[in-house]
Amino acid sequence: MTNQNVVVPDAKQGIDITIAMALSKSLFSPVVPKPLPAAPGGYFTITRKRFSKKTETGGKISSWVDSMRDSSPTRVKSTTSLSETEEKNSWIVNHPSALNMFEQIVKGSKGKQIVMFLDYDGTLSPIVEDPDRAFMTNEMREAVRDVARYFPTAIVTGRCRNKVYSFVRLTGLYYAGSHGMDIEGPSKNNCKYKKGGVLFQPASEFLPMIDEVYNVLLERTKSIPGAKVENNKFCVSVHFRCVEEKMWAVLVEQVRSVLNDYPKLRLTQGRKVLEIRPTIKWDKGKALEFLLESLGYANSTDVFPVYIGDDRTDEDAFKVLRNRGQGLGILVSKVPKETNASYSLQEPKEASSLM
């Protein structure tokens, strides 16, 4: 364990407070963050295109069922005769454990401001049958609290922002719910996009439509045992984790039949969940870019974003980091999957250890 001096900005007083802290093996070597720039306010302009019915609903039912079976992100399909163990070892070579590569990661972040982005389900909490009981452990909460004390930290999730906050129960974080369509930051932070307590809601006009679709889907899915419909404010989630596989095609058909009447909504898939979202160009990757810009790091070379997630929807954020050539993405998965992440972790417990 080594003692390091860490300079943490005081947002209220505009001064730097130097504190001494003891750091054990952790990803985080704090540096002096840049002050937030005085930039003009305003919102991003989001363009929308009306896609064809085939694009919005994913084409044939069988294609959706196959995708549901593969889960998310898409599992690597071997084209060779490699055994399962050999296949996993081959995948690990390209996506090594973030814990094993700890020293290299620390070296890459040296002298840069770390900004943390964390998915919730499957990353901070285990995947459970009942999404209302996806509780994080006290140990994980303390790990996130420690990280957020020294680095800008955001929870980026498909969940309703208020719902995920009720799970995490930590102030001082950014919460990006509904796949980044509902972003709120710490009240003490003077973000240039801030309006009241909310940073950004690019899909506000869709709220009445989302509520309507939610109520329709509640009725349409009643006959499918195990199906659970969740209103995540700017998107609707249809969980099929507890639905028998033989009923998946029926479930997809019911969801698609509802969307036929709503061309401004699209159907996507996450981990054991179908999701209905507005057809705006917004996802977790856009949310990551938005938050980096609002923190003053849009074009900075002195920032090191770290995104940890387990789902297909997190791939948008992994891709942004890869394209930026900054920071790194870490996929939480016990099986090889196609991903834009650079590193991997086996389970949420390992994510806690990394932090």
Coordinates of C-alpha atoms in Angstrom, one line a residue:
M1 CA 0.0 0.0 0.0
T2 CA 1.4 3.4 -1.0
N3 CA 0.5 6.9 0.2
Q4 CA -0.3 9.3 -2.6
N5 CA -1.3 12.9 -2.6
V6 CA -4.5 13.6 -4.4
V7 CA -5.8 17.0 -5.4
V8 CA -9.6 17.2 -5.5
P9 CA -11.5 20.2 -6.7
D10 CA -14.0 21.9 -4.5
A11 CA -16.9 22.8 -6.8
K12 CA -18.5 25.2 -4.3
Q13 CA -15.4 27.3 -3.4
G14 CA -13.4 27.0 -6.6
I15 CA -10.2 26.0 -4.7
D16 CA -8.1 22.8 -4.7
I17 CA -8.0 20.8 -1.5
T18 CA -5.0 18.5 -1.2
I19 CA -5.7 15.4 0.8
A20 CA -3.6 12.4 1.6
M21 CA -5.1 9.0 1.0
A22 CA -3.9 5.4 1.2
L23 CA -4.5 3.5 -2.0
S24 CA -4.3 -0.3 -2.2
K25 CA -4.2 -2.0 -5.6
S26 CA -6.9 0.0 -7.5
L27 CA -7.4 1.2 -11.0
F28 CA -7.4 4.7 -9.8
S29 CA -4.4 7.0 -9.6
P30 CA -6.0 10.4 -9.2
V31 CA -4.7 13.5 -11.0
V32 CA -5.6 17.1 -10.8
P33 CA -8.8 17.5 -12.9
K34 CA -9.2 20.5 -15.2
P35 CA -11.8 23.1 -14.1
L36 CA -15.0 23.0 -16.0
P37 CA -14.9 25.5 -18.9
A38 CA -17.4 28.4 -19.2
A39 CA -19.1 27.2 -22.4
P40 CA -22.4 28.4 -23.9
G41 CA -25.5 26.5 -22.8
G42 CA -27.9 24.6 -24.9
Y43 CA -29.0 21.2 -26.0
F44 CA -27.7 18.9 -28.7
T45 CA -29.8 18.8 -31.8
I46 CA -31.1 15.3 -32.3
T47 CA -32.1 14.3 -35.8
R48 CA -34.7 11.5 -36.4
K49 CA -35.4 9.3 -39.4
R50 CA -38.4 7.2 -40.0
F51 CA -37.1 3.8 -40.6
S52 CA -38.9 1.0 -42.6
K53 CA -41.0 -1.4 -40.7
K54 CA -38.6 -4.2 -41.4
T55 CA -35.7 -2.3 -39.9
E56 CA -37.6 -1.1 -36.8
T57 CA -39.0 -4.5 -35.9
G58 CA -36.0 -6.6 -36.8
G59 CA -37.3 -8.5 -39.8
K60 CA -38.5 -12.1 -39.4
I61 CA -39.6 -13.5 -36.1
S62 CA -37.1 -16.4 -36.4
S63 CA -34.2 -13.9 -36.6
W64 CA -35.3 -12.3 -33.3
V65 CA -35.7 -15.6 -31.6
D66 CA -32.2 -16.7 -32.7
S67 CA -30.9 -13.4 -31.4
M68 CA -32.7 -13.9 -28.1
R69 CA -31.2 -17.3 -27.8
D70 CA -27.7 -16.0 -28.4
S71 CA -28.3 -13.4 -25.6
S72 CA -26.1 -10.3 -25.6
P73 CA -23.6 -9.3 -26.7
T74 CA -23.6 -11.9 -29.4
R75 CA -21.7 -14.9 -28.3
V76 CA -18.7 -15.8 -30.4
K77 CA -19.5 -18.4 -33.0
S78 CA -16.4 -20.5 -33.7
T79 CA -15.7 -21.4 -37.3
T80 CA -13.1 -23.9 -36.3
S81 CA -13.1 -27.2 -34.4
L82 CA -11.8 -25.5 -31.2
S83 CA -13.1 -27.0 -27.9
E84 CA -15.0 -24.7 -25.6
T85 CA -11.9 -24.3 -23.4
E86 CA -9.6 -23.5 -26.4
E87 CA -12.2 -21.0 -27.7
K88 CA -12.3 -19.2 -24.4
N89 CA -8.5 -19.1 -24.1
S90 CA -8.3 -17.7 -27.6
W91 CA -10.9 -15.0 -26.7
I92 CA -9.0 -14.1 -23.5
V93 CA -5.9 -13.4 -25.5
N94 CA -7.7 -10.6 -27.3
H95 CA -9.8 -9.5 -24.2
P96 CA -7.5 -10.2 -21.2
S97 CA -8.7 -9.9 -17.6
A98 CA -8.6 -6.3 -16.5
L99 CA -7.5 -7.5 -13.1
N100 CA -4.5 -9.4 -14.6
M101 CA -3.6 -6.4 -16.8
F102 CA -3.9 -4.0 -13.9
E103 CA -0.4 -2.5 -14.1
Q104 CA -0.7 -1.8 -17.8
I105 CA -4.0 -0.1 -17.3
V106 CA -2.6 2.1 -14.5
K107 CA 0.4 3.0 -16.8
G108 CA -2.0 4.0 -19.6
S109 CA -4.0 6.3 -17.2
K110 CA -1.0 8.0 -15.7
G111 CA -1.2 11.8 -15.8
K112 CA -4.8 11.7 -17.1
Q113 CA -8.2 12.4 -15.5
I114 CA -10.1 9.2 -15.1
V115 CA -13.9 9.4 -15.7
M116 CA -15.9 6.3 -14.8
F117 CA -18.9 4.9 -16.6
L118 CA -20.7 2.0 -15.1
D119 CA -23.6 -0.1 -16.3
Y120 CA -25.9 -1.4 -13.6
D121 CA -27.5 -4.8 -14.2
G122 CA -24.9 -7.5 -14.6
T123 CA -22.1 -5.1 -13.8
L124 CA -22.9 -3.6 -10.4
S125 CA -25.5 -6.1 -9.5
P126 CA -26.0 -9.7 -10.5
I127 CA -28.6 -10.7 -13.1
V128 CA -31.7 -12.0 -11.3
E129 CA -35.0 -13.4 -12.5
D130 CA -37.0 -10.5 -10.9
P131 CA -35.6 -7.1 -12.2
D132 CA -37.2 -5.4 -9.2
R133 CA -34.8 -7.3 -7.0
A134 CA -31.5 -6.6 -8.7
F135 CA -29.9 -5.2 -5.6
M136 CA -26.2 -4.4 -5.4
T137 CA -24.2 -5.6 -2.4
N138 CA -23.0 -3.2 0.3
E139 CA -19.4 -4.0 -0.8
M140 CA -20.2 -2.9 -4.3
R141 CA -21.9 0.3 -3.1
E142 CA -18.8 1.2 -1.0
A143 CA -16.5 0.5 -4.0
V144 CA -18.6 2.9 -6.2
R145 CA -18.7 5.5 -3.4
D146 CA -14.9 5.4 -3.1
V147 CA -14.5 5.8 -6.8
A148 CA -17.0 8.7 -7.1
R149 CA -15.2 10.5 -4.2
Y150 CA -12.2 11.2 -6.5
F151 CA -13.4 10.8 -10.1
P152 CA -16.5 11.9 -12.1
T153 CA -18.6 8.7 -12.1
A154 CA -21.8 8.0 -14.0
I155 CA -24.2 5.1 -13.9
V156 CA -25.4 4.5 -17.5
T157 CA -28.3 2.1 -17.7
G158 CA -31.4 1.1 -19.6
R159 CA -33.3 1.3 -16.3
C160 CA -35.5 4.3 -15.3
R161 CA -33.2 6.8 -13.7
N162 CA -35.2 7.0 -10.5
K163 CA -35.3 3.2 -10.3
V164 CA -31.6 2.8 -10.5
Y165 CA -31.0 5.6 -8.1
S166 CA -33.2 3.7 -5.6
F167 CA -30.8 0.7 -6.0
V168 CA -27.5 2.6 -5.8
R169 CA -28.5 5.3 -3.3
L170 CA -25.4 7.4 -3.7
T171 CA -25.3 11.2 -4.3
G172 CA -22.5 12.8 -6.1
L173 CA -22.9 10.6 -9.2
Y174 CA -24.3 11.2 -12.7
Y175 CA -27.3 9.0 -13.4
A176 CA -28.0 8.3 -17.1
G177 CA -31.2 6.3 -17.2
S178 CA -33.2 5.0 -20.2
H179 CA -30.0 4.3 -22.2
G180 CA -28.8 7.8 -21.6
M181 CA -32.0 9.6 -22.6
D182 CA -32.5 10.8 -19.0
I183 CA -29.4 12.3 -17.5
E184 CA -29.1 14.0 -14.1
G185 CA -25.9 15.1 -12.4
P186 CA -24.8 16.1 -8.9
S187 CA -26.6 19.2 -7.7
K188 CA -23.4 20.9 -6.7
N189 CA -22.0 20.6 -10.3
N190 CA -22.5 23.6 -12.6
C191 CA -22.8 21.7 -15.9
K192 CA -23.4 23.9 -18.9
Y193 CA -26.3 21.7 -20.0
K194 CA -28.0 21.8 -16.7
K195 CA -31.6 22.9 -16.3
G196 CA -32.9 22.5 -12.8
G197 CA -31.9 19.0 -11.6
V198 CA -31.8 17.5 -15.1
L199 CA -28.9 17.6 -17.5
F200 CA -30.4 16.2 -20.6
Q201 CA -33.6 14.6 -21.8
P202 CA -33.5 14.4 -25.6
A203 CA -36.7 12.3 -26.0
S204 CA -39.1 14.2 -23.8
E205 CA -41.7 14.5 -26.6
F206 CA -42.0 10.7 -26.6
L207 CA -43.2 10.3 -23.0
P208 CA -46.9 10.1 -23.7
M209 CA -46.3 7.6 -26.5
I210 CA -44.0 5.5 -24.2
D211 CA -46.7 5.4 -21.5
E212 CA -49.3 4.4 -24.0
V213 CA -47.2 1.5 -25.4
Y214 CA -46.4 0.4 -21.9
N215 CA -50.1 0.0 -21.0
V216 CA -50.9 -1.8 -24.3
L217 CA -48.0 -4.2 -23.8
L218 CA -49.2 -5.0 -20.3
E219 CA -52.5 -6.2 -21.7
R220 CA -50.9 -8.0 -24.8
T221 CA -48.4 -10.0 -22.7
K222 CA -50.7 -11.1 -19.9
S223 CA -51.2 -14.5 -21.6
I224 CA -47.5 -15.2 -21.7
P225 CA -46.3 -16.7 -18.4
G226 CA -43.1 -15.1 -17.1
A227 CA -43.2 -12.0 -19.3
K228 CA -42.6 -8.8 -17.4
V229 CA -43.2 -5.3 -18.8
E230 CA -41.3 -2.5 -17.2
N231 CA -41.8 1.3 -17.9
N232 CA -38.3 2.8 -17.9
K233 CA -39.7 6.3 -18.6
F234 CA -38.1 6.9 -22.0
C235 CA -38.2 3.2 -23.1
V236 CA -40.3 0.1 -22.3
S237 CA -38.5 -3.1 -21.4
V238 CA -40.1 -6.5 -22.0
H239 CA -38.2 -9.1 -19.9
F240 CA -38.3 -12.7 -21.1
R241 CA -35.8 -14.3 -18.7
C242 CA -38.6 -16.2 -17.1
V243 CA -40.5 -17.0 -20.3
E244 CA -40.2 -20.6 -21.7
E245 CA -38.2 -20.6 -24.9
K246 CA -41.1 -22.1 -26.8
M247 CA -43.1 -18.9 -26.1
W248 CA -40.4 -16.5 -27.3
A249 CA -41.8 -16.3 -30.9
V250 CA -45.3 -15.5 -29.5
L251 CA -43.8 -12.8 -27.3
V252 CA -41.9 -11.2 -30.2
E253 CA -45.0 -11.3 -32.4
Q254 CA -47.1 -9.5 -29.7
V255 CA -44.5 -6.8 -29.3
R256 CA -44.1 -6.3 -33.0
S257 CA -47.8 -6.1 -33.5
V258 CA -48.0 -3.2 -31.0
L259 CA -45.1 -1.4 -32.7
N260 CA -46.8 -1.5 -36.1
D261 CA -48.9 1.4 -34.8
Y262 CA -45.9 3.4 -33.6
P263 CA -43.5 4.1 -36.5
K264 CA -41.6 6.5 -34.3
L265 CA -40.5 3.7 -31.9
R266 CA -38.0 0.9 -32.6
L267 CA -37.4 -2.5 -31.2
T268 CA -33.9 -3.4 -29.8
Q269 CA -32.6 -6.2 -27.6
G270 CA -30.6 -6.4 -24.5
R271 CA -29.7 -9.2 -22.1
K272 CA -32.9 -11.3 -21.9
V273 CA -35.0 -8.2 -22.6
L274 CA -36.7 -6.7 -25.6
E275 CA -36.7 -2.9 -25.5
I276 CA -38.9 -0.3 -27.2
R277 CA -37.2 3.0 -27.7
P278 CA -37.7 6.3 -29.6
T279 CA -36.1 6.4 -33.1
I280 CA -33.7 9.2 -32.2
K281 CA -30.0 8.8 -32.7
W282 CA -29.2 8.3 -29.0
D283 CA -27.7 5.4 -27.1
K284 CA -25.2 4.8 -24.3
G285 CA -22.3 5.8 -26.6
K286 CA -23.9 9.2 -27.2
A287 CA -24.5 9.6 -23.5
L288 CA -20.8 8.9 -22.8
E289 CA -19.8 11.6 -25.3
F290 CA -22.4 14.0 -23.9
L291 CA -21.1 13.6 -20.4
L292 CA -17.5 13.9 -21.4
E293 CA -18.3 17.1 -23.2
S294 CA -20.3 18.5 -20.3
L295 CA -17.3 17.8 -18.0
G296 CA -15.1 19.7 -20.4
Y297 CA -13.3 16.7 -21.9
A298 CA -14.8 16.6 -25.4
N299 CA -11.5 17.2 -27.3
S300 CA -9.1 16.6 -24.4
T301 CA -6.2 14.3 -24.7
D302 CA -5.8 14.3 -20.9
V303 CA -8.8 12.2 -20.1
F304 CA -9.0 8.5 -19.5
P305 CA -12.7 7.2 -19.7
V306 CA -13.3 3.8 -18.4
Y307 CA -16.6 2.0 -19.2
I308 CA -17.6 -1.3 -17.6
G309 CA -20.7 -3.1 -18.9
D310 CA -22.1 -6.5 -19.7
D311 CA -24.8 -5.9 -22.3
R312 CA -25.2 -5.5 -26.0
T313 CA -26.4 -1.9 -25.4
D314 CA -23.0 -1.2 -23.8
E315 CA -21.3 -2.0 -27.1
D316 CA -22.2 1.5 -28.3
A317 CA -20.1 3.0 -25.5
F318 CA -17.3 0.5 -26.1
K319 CA -17.2 1.5 -29.8
V320 CA -17.1 5.2 -28.9
L321 CA -14.0 4.7 -26.7
R322 CA -12.3 2.5 -29.4
N323 CA -13.0 5.1 -32.0
R324 CA -11.7 7.9 -29.8
G325 CA -8.5 5.9 -29.0
Q326 CA -8.9 6.9 -25.4
G327 CA -9.6 5.0 -22.2
L328 CA -10.9 1.5 -22.4
G329 CA -14.0 -0.6 -22.3
I330 CA -14.4 -3.6 -20.0
L331 CA -16.9 -6.4 -20.7
V332 CA -18.3 -8.4 -17.8
S333 CA -18.9 -11.9 -19.1
K334 CA -18.1 -15.5 -18.3
V335 CA -18.4 -16.6 -21.9
P336 CA -16.7 -15.3 -25.1
K337 CA -18.7 -12.7 -26.9
E338 CA -18.2 -10.4 -29.8
T339 CA -17.3 -7.1 -28.3
N340 CA -15.6 -3.7 -28.8
A341 CA -14.3 -3.8 -25.3
S342 CA -10.5 -4.1 -24.7
Y343 CA -10.6 -6.1 -21.5
S344 CA -12.9 -8.5 -19.6
L345 CA -14.1 -9.4 -16.1
Q346 CA -16.0 -12.5 -15.2
E347 CA -18.6 -11.1 -12.8
P348 CA -19.7 -8.1 -10.8
K349 CA -17.6 -9.2 -7.9
E350 CA -14.5 -8.8 -10.1
A351 CA -15.7 -5.3 -11.1
S352 CA -15.8 -4.5 -7.3
S353 CA -12.3 -5.7 -6.9
L354 CA -11.1 -3.6 -9.8
M355 CA -12.5 -0.5 -8.2

